Amino acid sequence: MAKNIQTEIEKLKNQIVFLGTAVQENLQKAVKALWGKNPDLARQVIATDKGEIDSMEISVEEECLRLLALHQPVAGDLRFIVTVLKIDNDLERIGDLAAKIADKVILLHDIDPVHFAADGMQIPEMFNAMFAKTIWMFQNTMEAFVSEDTDLAYKVCLEDDEVDRAKGAIRTEMEEIIMRDPAQQVYLAKLISVARSMERIADHCTNICEDIIYMAQGKIVRHHITR
């Protein structure tokens, strides 16, 4: 029985890594669609989320529940399966947020296709650092899971405040521009929403890393990591 569950746990680990890879690729495409002002790529992101990613998320959940019922695991095996269940949900939410960013690209395009495609609608450069940091957090979150690297998981958690500050700075700048030029309100409000989505993605990465620490060490560190 123990040997059988170890084989199945390894398969489950591969499933969640495959889901994470799909989510990361879709997130990067959403950012690319925004920078490139590409509504067609944005539609691909949304379609992938509603199809492939949602399907994989359900498959992982069903497999976790099957293993719990069939093997009644204990100790480390139980922690692993419970952690995967929680990570599965966080990954699905990150996928939804990537699709939400893609949706904003489509909305911006629909507001004024000619203006959006031209140089008139610029994506502020300060978004670049926020995108880079959030994607870094996601990549290292998945690496921490694969290698059960708690040091890396802690490091990712400590970066969350930087993304929070970036979102706050972006919101402040966008609101100041709106005060000076109310005509840009609709456009800039969509960009504020993008920043909010990236902040939430970073939050989900933090959640996953806290669960990785629990999985590896049996310690619940939620609310106790010093930033």
mmCIF file with all atom_site columns, C-alpha atoms in Angstrom:
data_model
loop_
_atom_site.group_PDB
_atom_site.id
_atom_site.type_symbol
_atom_site.label_atom_id
_atom_site.label_alt_id
_atom_site.label_comp_id
_atom_site.label_asym_id
_atom_site.label_entity_id
_atom_site.label_seq_id
_atom_site.pdbx_PDB_ins_code
_atom_site.Cartn_x
_atom_site.Cartn_y
_atom_site.Cartn_z
_atom_site.occupancy
_atom_site.B_iso_or_equiv
_atom_site.pdbx_formal_charge
_atom_site.auth_seq_id
_atom_site.auth_comp_id
_atom_site.auth_asym_id
_atom_site.auth_atom_id
_atom_site.pdbx_PDB_model_num
ATOM 1   C CA . MET A 1 1   ? 0.000   0.000  0.000   1.00 0.00 ? 1   MET A CA 1
ATOM 2   C CA . ALA A 1 2   ? 2.764   2.482  0.951   1.00 0.00 ? 2   ALA A CA 1
ATOM 3   C CA . LYS A 1 3   ? 4.588   1.826  -2.307  1.00 0.00 ? 3   LYS A CA 1
ATOM 4   C CA . ASN A 1 4   ? 1.382   2.328  -4.299  1.00 0.00 ? 4   ASN A CA 1
ATOM 5   C CA . ILE A 1 5   ? 0.580   5.668  -2.703  1.00 0.00 ? 5   ILE A CA 1
ATOM 6   C CA . GLN A 1 6   ? 4.146   6.923  -3.292  1.00 0.00 ? 6   GLN A CA 1
ATOM 7   C CA . THR A 1 7   ? 3.753   6.183  -6.994  1.00 0.00 ? 7   THR A CA 1
ATOM 8   C CA . GLU A 1 8   ? 0.417   7.979  -7.080  1.00 0.00 ? 8   GLU A CA 1
ATOM 9   C CA . ILE A 1 9   ? 1.735   10.932 -5.106  1.00 0.00 ? 9   ILE A CA 1
ATOM 10  C CA . GLU A 1 10  ? 4.516   11.335 -7.652  1.00 0.00 ? 10  GLU A CA 1
ATOM 11  C CA . LYS A 1 11  ? 1.910   11.372 -10.426 1.00 0.00 ? 11  LYS A CA 1
ATOM 12  C CA . LEU A 1 12  ? -0.108  13.954 -8.483  1.00 0.00 ? 12  LEU A CA 1
ATOM 13  C CA . LYS A 1 13  ? 3.003   16.108 -8.096  1.00 0.00 ? 13  LYS A CA 1
ATOM 14  C CA . ASN A 1 14  ? 3.541   15.981 -11.847 1.00 0.00 ? 14  ASN A CA 1
ATOM 15  C CA . GLN A 1 15  ? -0.080  17.012 -12.402 1.00 0.00 ? 15  GLN A CA 1
ATOM 16  C CA . ILE A 1 16  ? 0.182   20.107 -10.214 1.00 0.00 ? 16  ILE A CA 1
ATOM 17  C CA . VAL A 1 17  ? 3.512   21.080 -11.805 1.00 0.00 ? 17  VAL A CA 1
ATOM 18  C CA . PHE A 1 18  ? 1.928   20.731 -15.242 1.00 0.00 ? 18  PHE A CA 1
ATOM 19  C CA . LEU A 1 19  ? -0.948  22.952 -14.117 1.00 0.00 ? 19  LEU A CA 1
ATOM 20  C CA . GLY A 1 20  ? 1.509   25.498 -12.720 1.00 0.00 ? 20  GLY A CA 1
ATOM 21  C CA . THR A 1 21  ? 3.405   25.554 -16.007 1.00 0.00 ? 21  THR A CA 1
ATOM 22  C CA . ALA A 1 22  ? 0.193   26.176 -17.957 1.00 0.00 ? 22  ALA A CA 1
ATOM 23  C CA . VAL A 1 23  ? -0.819  28.983 -15.593 1.00 0.00 ? 23  VAL A CA 1
ATOM 24  C CA . GLN A 1 24  ? 2.616   30.608 -15.815 1.00 0.00 ? 24  GLN A CA 1
ATOM 25  C CA . GLU A 1 25  ? 2.576   30.515 -19.610 1.00 0.00 ? 25  GLU A CA 1
ATOM 26  C CA . ASN A 1 26  ? -0.898  32.053 -19.659 1.00 0.00 ? 26  ASN A CA 1
ATOM 27  C CA . LEU A 1 27  ? 0.133   34.782 -17.220 1.00 0.00 ? 27  LEU A CA 1
ATOM 28  C CA . GLN A 1 28  ? 3.139   35.666 -19.362 1.00 0.00 ? 28  GLN A CA 1
ATOM 29  C CA . LYS A 1 29  ? 0.897   35.784 -22.441 1.00 0.00 ? 29  LYS A CA 1
ATOM 30  C CA . ALA A 1 30  ? -1.517  38.118 -20.638 1.00 0.00 ? 30  ALA A CA 1
ATOM 31  C CA . VAL A 1 31  ? 1.333   40.511 -19.820 1.00 0.00 ? 31  VAL A CA 1
ATOM 32  C CA . LYS A 1 32  ? 2.612   40.237 -23.384 1.00 0.00 ? 32  LYS A CA 1
ATOM 33  C CA . ALA A 1 33  ? -0.881  40.985 -24.712 1.00 0.00 ? 33  ALA A CA 1
ATOM 34  C CA . LEU A 1 34  ? -1.035  44.135 -22.599 1.00 0.00 ? 34  LEU A CA 1
ATOM 35  C CA . TRP A 1 35  ? 2.407   45.419 -23.580 1.00 0.00 ? 35  TRP A CA 1
ATOM 36  C CA . GLY A 1 36  ? 1.811   44.522 -27.220 1.00 0.00 ? 36  GLY A CA 1
ATOM 37  C CA . LYS A 1 37  ? -1.774  45.838 -27.167 1.00 0.00 ? 37  LYS A CA 1
ATOM 38  C CA . ASN A 1 38  ? -2.810  42.540 -28.702 1.00 0.00 ? 38  ASN A CA 1
ATOM 39  C CA . PRO A 1 39  ? -6.502  41.679 -28.182 1.00 0.00 ? 39  PRO A CA 1
ATOM 40  C CA . ASP A 1 40  ? -6.215  38.451 -30.190 1.00 0.00 ? 40  ASP A CA 1
ATOM 41  C CA . LEU A 1 41  ? -3.557  37.106 -27.820 1.00 0.00 ? 41  LEU A CA 1
ATOM 42  C CA . ALA A 1 42  ? -5.707  38.250 -24.893 1.00 0.00 ? 42  ALA A CA 1
ATOM 43  C CA . ARG A 1 43  ? -8.603  36.180 -26.219 1.00 0.00 ? 43  ARG A CA 1
ATOM 44  C CA . GLN A 1 44  ? -6.299  33.153 -26.389 1.00 0.00 ? 44  GLN A CA 1
ATOM 45  C CA . VAL A 1 45  ? -5.447  33.662 -22.713 1.00 0.00 ? 45  VAL A CA 1
ATOM 46  C CA . ILE A 1 46  ? -9.112  33.723 -21.738 1.00 0.00 ? 46  ILE A CA 1
ATOM 47  C CA . ALA A 1 47  ? -9.901  30.648 -23.844 1.00 0.00 ? 47  ALA A CA 1
ATOM 48  C CA . THR A 1 48  ? -7.000  28.697 -22.326 1.00 0.00 ? 48  THR A CA 1
ATOM 49  C CA . ASP A 1 49  ? -8.114  29.593 -18.812 1.00 0.00 ? 49  ASP A CA 1
ATOM 50  C CA . LYS A 1 50  ? -11.719 28.552 -19.374 1.00 0.00 ? 50  LYS A CA 1
ATOM 51  C CA . GLY A 1 51  ? -10.701 25.356 -21.142 1.00 0.00 ? 51  GLY A CA 1
ATOM 52  C CA . GLU A 1 52  ? -7.360  23.730 -20.403 1.00 0.00 ? 52  GLU A CA 1
ATOM 53  C CA . ILE A 1 53  ? -6.559  25.318 -17.037 1.00 0.00 ? 53  ILE A CA 1
ATOM 54  C CA . ASP A 1 54  ? -9.990  24.911 -15.446 1.00 0.00 ? 54  ASP A CA 1
ATOM 55  C CA . SER A 1 55  ? -10.094 21.300 -16.643 1.00 0.00 ? 55  SER A CA 1
ATOM 56  C CA . MET A 1 56  ? -6.684  20.516 -15.128 1.00 0.00 ? 56  MET A CA 1
ATOM 57  C CA . GLU A 1 57  ? -7.671  22.157 -11.836 1.00 0.00 ? 57  GLU A CA 1
ATOM 58  C CA . ILE A 1 58  ? -10.730 19.912 -11.555 1.00 0.00 ? 58  ILE A CA 1
ATOM 59  C CA . SER A 1 59  ? -8.660  16.853 -12.456 1.00 0.00 ? 59  SER A CA 1
ATOM 60  C CA . VAL A 1 60  ? -6.122  17.582 -9.702  1.00 0.00 ? 60  VAL A CA 1
ATOM 61  C CA . GLU A 1 61  ? -8.877  18.090 -7.127  1.00 0.00 ? 61  GLU A CA 1
ATOM 62  C CA . GLU A 1 62  ? -10.572 14.834 -8.096  1.00 0.00 ? 62  GLU A CA 1
ATOM 63  C CA . GLU A 1 63  ? -7.265  12.961 -7.847  1.00 0.00 ? 63  GLU A CA 1
ATOM 64  C CA . CYS A 1 64  ? -6.569  14.395 -4.378  1.00 0.00 ? 64  CYS A CA 1
ATOM 65  C CA . LEU A 1 65  ? -9.990  13.333 -3.136  1.00 0.00 ? 65  LEU A CA 1
ATOM 66  C CA . ARG A 1 66  ? -9.553  9.877  -4.661  1.00 0.00 ? 66  ARG A CA 1
ATOM 67  C CA . LEU A 1 67  ? -6.203  9.381  -2.916  1.00 0.00 ? 67  LEU A CA 1
ATOM 68  C CA . LEU A 1 68  ? -7.617  10.548 0.412   1.00 0.00 ? 68  LEU A CA 1
ATOM 69  C CA . ALA A 1 69  ? -10.522 8.117  0.161   1.00 0.00 ? 69  ALA A CA 1
ATOM 70  C CA . LEU A 1 70  ? -8.556  5.171  -1.222  1.00 0.00 ? 70  LEU A CA 1
ATOM 71  C CA . HIS A 1 71  ? -5.387  5.277  0.862   1.00 0.00 ? 71  HIS A CA 1
ATOM 72  C CA . GLN A 1 72  ? -6.361  7.245  3.995   1.00 0.00 ? 72  GLN A CA 1
ATOM 73  C CA . PRO A 1 73  ? -2.835  8.724  4.132   1.00 0.00 ? 73  PRO A CA 1
ATOM 74  C CA . VAL A 1 74  ? -1.174  9.961  7.316   1.00 0.00 ? 74  VAL A CA 1
ATOM 75  C CA . ALA A 1 75  ? 1.730   12.243 8.314   1.00 0.00 ? 75  ALA A CA 1
ATOM 76  C CA . GLY A 1 76  ? 3.793   13.528 5.371   1.00 0.00 ? 76  GLY A CA 1
ATOM 77  C CA . ASP A 1 77  ? 1.633   11.927 2.688   1.00 0.00 ? 77  ASP A CA 1
ATOM 78  C CA . LEU A 1 78  ? -1.486  13.524 4.158   1.00 0.00 ? 78  LEU A CA 1
ATOM 79  C CA . ARG A 1 79  ? 0.206   16.931 4.380   1.00 0.00 ? 79  ARG A CA 1
ATOM 80  C CA . PHE A 1 80  ? 1.303   16.636 0.767   1.00 0.00 ? 80  PHE A CA 1
ATOM 81  C CA . ILE A 1 81  ? -2.176  15.862 -0.554  1.00 0.00 ? 81  ILE A CA 1
ATOM 82  C CA . VAL A 1 82  ? -3.821  18.563 1.564   1.00 0.00 ? 82  VAL A CA 1
ATOM 83  C CA . THR A 1 83  ? -1.202  21.048 0.365   1.00 0.00 ? 83  THR A CA 1
ATOM 84  C CA . VAL A 1 84  ? -1.783  20.118 -3.274  1.00 0.00 ? 84  VAL A CA 1
ATOM 85  C CA . LEU A 1 85  ? -5.532  20.647 -2.806  1.00 0.00 ? 85  LEU A CA 1
ATOM 86  C CA . LYS A 1 86  ? -4.863  24.164 -1.543  1.00 0.00 ? 86  LYS A CA 1
ATOM 87  C CA . ILE A 1 87  ? -2.229  24.940 -4.181  1.00 0.00 ? 87  ILE A CA 1
ATOM 88  C CA . ASP A 1 88  ? -4.617  23.706 -6.862  1.00 0.00 ? 88  ASP A CA 1
ATOM 89  C CA . ASN A 1 89  ? -7.139  26.315 -5.782  1.00 0.00 ? 89  ASN A CA 1
ATOM 90  C CA . ASP A 1 90  ? -4.545  29.104 -5.674  1.00 0.00 ? 90  ASP A CA 1
ATOM 91  C CA . LEU A 1 91  ? -3.282  28.214 -9.142  1.00 0.00 ? 91  LEU A CA 1
ATOM 92  C CA . GLU A 1 92  ? -6.817  28.287 -10.498 1.00 0.00 ? 92  GLU A CA 1
ATOM 93  C CA . ARG A 1 93  ? -7.294  31.749 -8.997  1.00 0.00 ? 93  ARG A CA 1
ATOM 94  C CA . ILE A 1 94  ? -4.009  32.952 -10.530 1.00 0.00 ? 94  ILE A CA 1
ATOM 95  C CA . GLY A 1 95  ? -5.274  31.639 -13.859 1.00 0.00 ? 95  GLY A CA 1
ATOM 96  C CA . ASP A 1 96  ? -8.481  33.611 -13.406 1.00 0.00 ? 96  ASP A CA 1
ATOM 97  C CA . LEU A 1 97  ? -6.511  36.766 -12.620 1.00 0.00 ? 97  LEU A CA 1
ATOM 98  C CA . ALA A 1 98  ? -4.383  36.325 -15.747 1.00 0.00 ? 98  ALA A CA 1
ATOM 99  C CA . ALA A 1 99  ? -7.624  36.048 -17.722 1.00 0.00 ? 99  ALA A CA 1
ATOM 100 C CA . LYS A 1 100 ? -8.877  39.190 -15.978 1.00 0.00 ? 100 LYS A CA 1
ATOM 101 C CA . ILE A 1 101 ? -5.773  41.066 -17.162 1.00 0.00 ? 101 ILE A CA 1
ATOM 102 C CA . ALA A 1 102 ? -6.405  39.771 -20.681 1.00 0.00 ? 102 ALA A CA 1
ATOM 103 C CA . ASP A 1 103 ? -10.007 40.951 -20.445 1.00 0.00 ? 103 ASP A CA 1
ATOM 104 C CA . LYS A 1 104 ? -8.776  44.468 -19.666 1.00 0.00 ? 104 LYS A CA 1
ATOM 105 C CA . VAL A 1 105 ? -6.677  44.384 -22.856 1.00 0.00 ? 105 VAL A CA 1
ATOM 106 C CA . ILE A 1 106 ? -9.817  43.598 -24.860 1.00 0.00 ? 106 ILE A CA 1
ATOM 107 C CA . LEU A 1 107 ? -11.814 46.315 -23.090 1.00 0.00 ? 107 LEU A CA 1
ATOM 108 C CA . LEU A 1 108 ? -9.076  48.888 -23.719 1.00 0.00 ? 108 LEU A CA 1
ATOM 109 C CA . HIS A 1 109 ? -9.028  47.918 -27.372 1.00 0.00 ? 109 HIS A CA 1
ATOM 110 C CA . ASP A 1 110 ? -12.813 48.152 -27.632 1.00 0.00 ? 110 ASP A CA 1
ATOM 111 C CA . ILE A 1 111 ? -12.890 51.647 -26.083 1.00 0.00 ? 111 ILE A CA 1
ATOM 112 C CA . ASP A 1 112 ? -10.922 53.079 -29.001 1.00 0.00 ? 112 ASP A CA 1
ATOM 113 C CA . PRO A 1 113 ? -9.205  50.534 -31.300 1.00 0.00 ? 113 PRO A CA 1
ATOM 114 C CA . VAL A 1 114 ? -7.258  53.132 -33.290 1.00 0.00 ? 114 VAL A CA 1
ATOM 115 C CA . HIS A 1 115 ? -6.065  55.066 -30.249 1.00 0.00 ? 115 HIS A CA 1
ATOM 116 C CA . PHE A 1 116 ? -5.193  51.884 -28.339 1.00 0.00 ? 116 PHE A CA 1
ATOM 117 C CA . ALA A 1 117 ? -3.091  50.499 -31.198 1.00 0.00 ? 117 ALA A CA 1
ATOM 118 C CA . ALA A 1 118 ? -1.239  53.769 -31.679 1.00 0.00 ? 118 ALA A CA 1
ATOM 119 C CA . ASP A 1 119 ? 1.198   55.499 -29.344 1.00 0.00 ? 119 ASP A CA 1
ATOM 120 C CA . GLY A 1 120 ? -1.599  57.473 -27.698 1.00 0.00 ? 120 GLY A CA 1
ATOM 121 C CA . MET A 1 121 ? -2.289  54.815 -25.043 1.00 0.00 ? 121 MET A CA 1
ATOM 122 C CA . GLN A 1 122 ? 0.998   54.096 -23.343 1.00 0.00 ? 122 GLN A CA 1
ATOM 123 C CA . ILE A 1 123 ? 1.485   51.485 -20.622 1.00 0.00 ? 123 ILE A CA 1
ATOM 124 C CA . PRO A 1 124 ? 3.387   53.347 -17.862 1.00 0.00 ? 124 PRO A CA 1
ATOM 125 C CA . GLU A 1 125 ? 6.918   52.037 -17.438 1.00 0.00 ? 125 GLU A CA 1
ATOM 126 C CA . MET A 1 126 ? 6.398   51.506 -13.690 1.00 0.00 ? 126 MET A CA 1
ATOM 127 C CA . PHE A 1 127 ? 4.234   48.494 -14.548 1.00 0.00 ? 127 PHE A CA 1
ATOM 128 C CA . ASN A 1 128 ? 7.307   46.715 -15.910 1.00 0.00 ? 128 ASN A CA 1
ATOM 129 C CA . ALA A 1 129 ? 8.975   46.229 -12.521 1.00 0.00 ? 129 ALA A CA 1
ATOM 130 C CA . MET A 1 130 ? 5.717   45.029 -10.973 1.00 0.00 ? 130 MET A CA 1
ATOM 131 C CA . PHE A 1 131 ? 5.155   42.487 -13.743 1.00 0.00 ? 131 PHE A CA 1
ATOM 132 C CA . ALA A 1 132 ? 8.743   41.247 -13.487 1.00 0.00 ? 132 ALA A CA 1
ATOM 133 C CA . LYS A 1 133 ? 8.596   40.852 -9.703  1.00 0.00 ? 133 LYS A CA 1
ATOM 134 C CA . THR A 1 134 ? 5.239   39.070 -9.739  1.00 0.00 ? 134 THR A CA 1
ATOM 135 C CA . ILE A 1 135 ? 6.320   36.623 -12.428 1.00 0.00 ? 135 ILE A CA 1
ATOM 136 C CA . TRP A 1 136 ? 9.569   36.051 -10.504 1.00 0.00 ? 136 TRP A CA 1
ATOM 137 C CA . MET A 1 137 ? 7.495   35.220 -7.427  1.00 0.00 ? 137 MET A CA 1
ATOM 138 C CA . PHE A 1 138 ? 5.379   32.749 -9.392  1.00 0.00 ? 138 PHE A CA 1
ATOM 139 C CA . GLN A 1 139 ? 8.355   31.023 -11.021 1.00 0.00 ? 139 GLN A CA 1
ATOM 140 C CA . ASN A 1 140 ? 10.149  30.626 -7.702  1.00 0.00 ? 140 ASN A CA 1
ATOM 141 C CA . THR A 1 141 ? 6.974   29.503 -5.963  1.00 0.00 ? 141 THR A CA 1
ATOM 142 C CA . MET A 1 142 ? 6.749   26.555 -8.344  1.00 0.00 ? 142 MET A CA 1
ATOM 143 C CA . GLU A 1 143 ? 10.482  25.880 -7.979  1.00 0.00 ? 143 GLU A CA 1
ATOM 144 C CA . ALA A 1 144 ? 10.093  25.852 -4.186  1.00 0.00 ? 144 ALA A CA 1
ATOM 145 C CA . PHE A 1 145 ? 7.271   23.340 -4.519  1.00 0.00 ? 145 PHE A CA 1
ATOM 146 C CA . VAL A 1 146 ? 9.160   21.008 -6.856  1.00 0.00 ? 146 VAL A CA 1
ATOM 147 C CA . SER A 1 147 ? 12.313  21.001 -4.731  1.00 0.00 ? 147 SER A CA 1
ATOM 148 C CA . GLU A 1 148 ? 10.513  21.393 -1.368  1.00 0.00 ? 148 GLU A CA 1
ATOM 149 C CA . ASP A 1 149 ? 12.841  24.335 -0.754  1.00 0.00 ? 149 ASP A CA 1
ATOM 150 C CA . THR A 1 150 ? 11.506  26.113 2.327   1.00 0.00 ? 150 THR A CA 1
ATOM 151 C CA . ASP A 1 151 ? 14.248  28.759 2.235   1.00 0.00 ? 151 ASP A CA 1
ATOM 152 C CA . LEU A 1 152 ? 13.109  29.780 -1.238  1.00 0.00 ? 152 LEU A CA 1
ATOM 153 C CA . ALA A 1 153 ? 9.483   29.696 -0.103  1.00 0.00 ? 153 ALA A CA 1
ATOM 154 C CA . TYR A 1 154 ? 10.295  32.108 2.739   1.00 0.00 ? 154 TYR A CA 1
ATOM 155 C CA . LYS A 1 155 ? 12.157  34.345 0.289   1.00 0.00 ? 155 LYS A CA 1
ATOM 156 C CA . VAL A 1 156 ? 9.140   34.533 -2.016  1.00 0.00 ? 156 VAL A CA 1
ATOM 157 C CA . CYS A 1 157 ? 6.890   35.460 0.913   1.00 0.00 ? 157 CYS A CA 1
ATOM 158 C CA . LEU A 1 158 ? 9.186   38.323 1.840   1.00 0.00 ? 158 LEU A CA 1
ATOM 159 C CA . GLU A 1 159 ? 8.902   39.803 -1.668  1.00 0.00 ? 159 GLU A CA 1
ATOM 160 C CA . ASP A 1 160 ? 5.137   40.265 -1.432  1.00 0.00 ? 160 ASP A CA 1
ATOM 161 C CA . ASP A 1 161 ? 5.437   43.667 0.248   1.00 0.00 ? 161 ASP A CA 1
ATOM 162 C CA . GLU A 1 162 ? 7.420   44.972 -2.728  1.00 0.00 ? 162 GLU A CA 1
ATOM 163 C CA . VAL A 1 163 ? 4.552   44.114 -5.068  1.00 0.00 ? 163 VAL A CA 1
ATOM 164 C CA . ASP A 1 164 ? 2.094   45.746 -2.655  1.00 0.00 ? 164 ASP A CA 1
ATOM 165 C CA . ARG A 1 165 ? 4.144   48.939 -2.681  1.00 0.00 ? 165 ARG A CA 1
ATOM 166 C CA . ALA A 1 166 ? 4.336   48.888 -6.484  1.00 0.00 ? 166 ALA A CA 1
ATOM 167 C CA . LYS A 1 167 ? 0.561   48.589 -6.726  1.00 0.00 ? 167 LYS A CA 1
ATOM 168 C CA . GLY A 1 168 ? 0.129   51.485 -4.313  1.00 0.00 ? 168 GLY A CA 1
ATOM 169 C CA . ALA A 1 169 ? 2.545   53.671 -6.297  1.00 0.00 ? 169 ALA A CA 1
ATOM 170 C CA . ILE A 1 170 ? 0.808   52.842 -9.580  1.00 0.00 ? 170 ILE A CA 1
ATOM 171 C CA . ARG A 1 171 ? -2.605  53.631 -8.142  1.00 0.00 ? 171 ARG A CA 1
ATOM 172 C CA . THR A 1 172 ? -1.370  56.960 -6.760  1.00 0.00 ? 172 THR A CA 1
ATOM 173 C CA . GLU A 1 173 ? 0.188   57.966 -10.070 1.00 0.00 ? 173 GLU A CA 1
ATOM 174 C CA . MET A 1 174 ? -2.861  56.935 -12.106 1.00 0.00 ? 174 MET A CA 1
ATOM 175 C CA . GLU A 1 175 ? -5.199  58.866 -9.796  1.00 0.00 ? 175 GLU A CA 1
ATOM 176 C CA . GLU A 1 176 ? -3.005  61.972 -10.053 1.00 0.00 ? 176 GLU A CA 1
ATOM 177 C CA . ILE A 1 177 ? -3.118  61.772 -13.858 1.00 0.00 ? 177 ILE A CA 1
ATOM 178 C CA . ILE A 1 178 ? -6.906  61.374 -13.757 1.00 0.00 ? 178 ILE A CA 1
ATOM 179 C CA . MET A 1 179 ? -7.186  64.496 -11.586 1.00 0.00 ? 179 MET A CA 1
ATOM 180 C CA . ARG A 1 180 ? -5.203  66.464 -14.196 1.00 0.00 ? 180 ARG A CA 1
ATOM 181 C CA . ASP A 1 181 ? -6.847  64.859 -17.216 1.00 0.00 ? 181 ASP A CA 1
ATOM 182 C CA . PRO A 1 182 ? -10.290 63.336 -16.445 1.00 0.00 ? 182 PRO A CA 1
ATOM 183 C CA . ALA A 1 183 ? -10.618 62.230 -20.074 1.00 0.00 ? 183 ALA A CA 1
ATOM 184 C CA . GLN A 1 184 ? -8.162  59.423 -19.314 1.00 0.00 ? 184 GLN A CA 1
ATOM 185 C CA . GLN A 1 185 ? -10.214 58.053 -16.417 1.00 0.00 ? 185 GLN A CA 1
ATOM 186 C CA . VAL A 1 186 ? -11.710 55.049 -18.232 1.00 0.00 ? 186 VAL A CA 1
ATOM 187 C CA . TYR A 1 187 ? -8.366  53.980 -19.667 1.00 0.00 ? 187 TYR A CA 1
ATOM 188 C CA . LEU A 1 188 ? -6.356  54.462 -16.485 1.00 0.00 ? 188 LEU A CA 1
ATOM 189 C CA . ALA A 1 189 ? -8.994  52.791 -14.320 1.00 0.00 ? 189 ALA A CA 1
ATOM 190 C CA . LYS A 1 190 ? -8.440  49.625 -16.374 1.00 0.00 ? 190 LYS A CA 1
ATOM 191 C CA . LEU A 1 191 ? -4.706  49.850 -15.694 1.00 0.00 ? 191 LEU A CA 1
ATOM 192 C CA . ILE A 1 192 ? -5.343  50.234 -11.965 1.00 0.00 ? 192 ILE A CA 1
ATOM 193 C CA . SER A 1 193 ? -7.376  47.031 -12.190 1.00 0.00 ? 193 SER A CA 1
ATOM 194 C CA . VAL A 1 194 ? -4.430  45.293 -13.883 1.00 0.00 ? 194 VAL A CA 1
ATOM 195 C CA . ALA A 1 195 ? -2.148  46.352 -11.025 1.00 0.00 ? 195 ALA A CA 1
ATOM 196 C CA . ARG A 1 196 ? -4.687  45.048 -8.524  1.00 0.00 ? 196 ARG A CA 1
ATOM 197 C CA . SER A 1 197 ? -4.770  41.689 -10.319 1.00 0.00 ? 197 SER A CA 1
ATOM 198 C CA . MET A 1 198 ? -0.975  41.424 -10.209 1.00 0.00 ? 198 MET A CA 1
ATOM 199 C CA . GLU A 1 199 ? -1.029  42.201 -6.491  1.00 0.00 ? 199 GLU A CA 1
ATOM 200 C CA . ARG A 1 200 ? -3.561  39.424 -5.948  1.00 0.00 ? 200 ARG A CA 1
ATOM 201 C CA . ILE A 1 201 ? -1.383  37.006 -7.944  1.00 0.00 ? 201 ILE A CA 1
ATOM 202 C CA . ALA A 1 202 ? 1.526   37.821 -5.625  1.00 0.00 ? 202 ALA A CA 1
ATOM 203 C CA . ASP A 1 203 ? -0.767  37.166 -2.652  1.00 0.00 ? 203 ASP A CA 1
ATOM 204 C CA . HIS A 1 204 ? -1.643  33.727 -4.034  1.00 0.00 ? 204 HIS A CA 1
ATOM 205 C CA . CYS A 1 205 ? 2.062   32.971 -4.513  1.00 0.00 ? 205 CYS A CA 1
ATOM 206 C CA . THR A 1 206 ? 2.564   33.838 -0.852  1.00 0.00 ? 206 THR A CA 1
ATOM 207 C CA . ASN A 1 207 ? -0.290  31.520 0.114   1.00 0.00 ? 207 ASN A CA 1
ATOM 208 C CA . ILE A 1 208 ? 1.275   28.677 -1.850  1.00 0.00 ? 208 ILE A CA 1
ATOM 209 C CA . CYS A 1 209 ? 4.697   29.233 -0.292  1.00 0.00 ? 209 CYS A CA 1
ATOM 210 C CA . GLU A 1 210 ? 3.201   29.192 3.198   1.00 0.00 ? 210 GLU A CA 1
ATOM 211 C CA . ASP A 1 211 ? 1.583   25.874 2.309   1.00 0.00 ? 211 ASP A CA 1
ATOM 212 C CA . ILE A 1 212 ? 4.907   24.546 0.983   1.00 0.00 ? 212 ILE A CA 1
ATOM 213 C CA . ILE A 1 213 ? 6.487   25.317 4.348   1.00 0.00 ? 213 ILE A CA 1
ATOM 214 C CA . TYR A 1 214 ? 3.648   23.471 6.064   1.00 0.00 ? 214 TYR A CA 1
ATOM 215 C CA . MET A 1 215 ? 4.060   20.531 3.696   1.00 0.00 ? 215 MET A CA 1
ATOM 216 C CA . ALA A 1 216 ? 7.807   20.254 4.300   1.00 0.00 ? 216 ALA A CA 1
ATOM 217 C CA . GLN A 1 217 ? 8.004   21.128 7.996   1.00 0.00 ? 217 GLN A CA 1
ATOM 218 C CA . GLY A 1 218 ? 4.528   20.572 9.402   1.00 0.00 ? 218 GLY A CA 1
ATOM 219 C CA . LYS A 1 219 ? 4.500   24.191 10.610  1.00 0.00 ? 219 LYS A CA 1
ATOM 220 C CA . ILE A 1 220 ? 1.652   26.626 9.959   1.00 0.00 ? 220 ILE A CA 1
ATOM 221 C CA . VAL A 1 221 ? 3.429   29.938 9.328   1.00 0.00 ? 221 VAL A CA 1
ATOM 222 C CA . ARG A 1 222 ? 0.467   31.904 8.017   1.00 0.00 ? 222 ARG A CA 1
ATOM 223 C CA . HIS A 1 223 ? 0.400   35.394 9.650   1.00 0.00 ? 223 HIS A CA 1
ATOM 224 C CA . HIS A 1 224 ? 3.798   34.736 11.290  1.00 0.00 ? 224 HIS A CA 1
ATOM 225 C CA . ILE A 1 225 ? 6.353   35.503 8.547   1.00 0.00 ? 225 ILE A CA 1
ATOM 226 C CA . THR A 1 226 ? 8.212   38.708 9.405   1.00 0.00 ? 226 THR A CA 1
ATOM 227 C CA . ARG A 1 227 ? 8.421   41.083 6.490   1.00 0.00 ? 227 ARG A CA 1
#
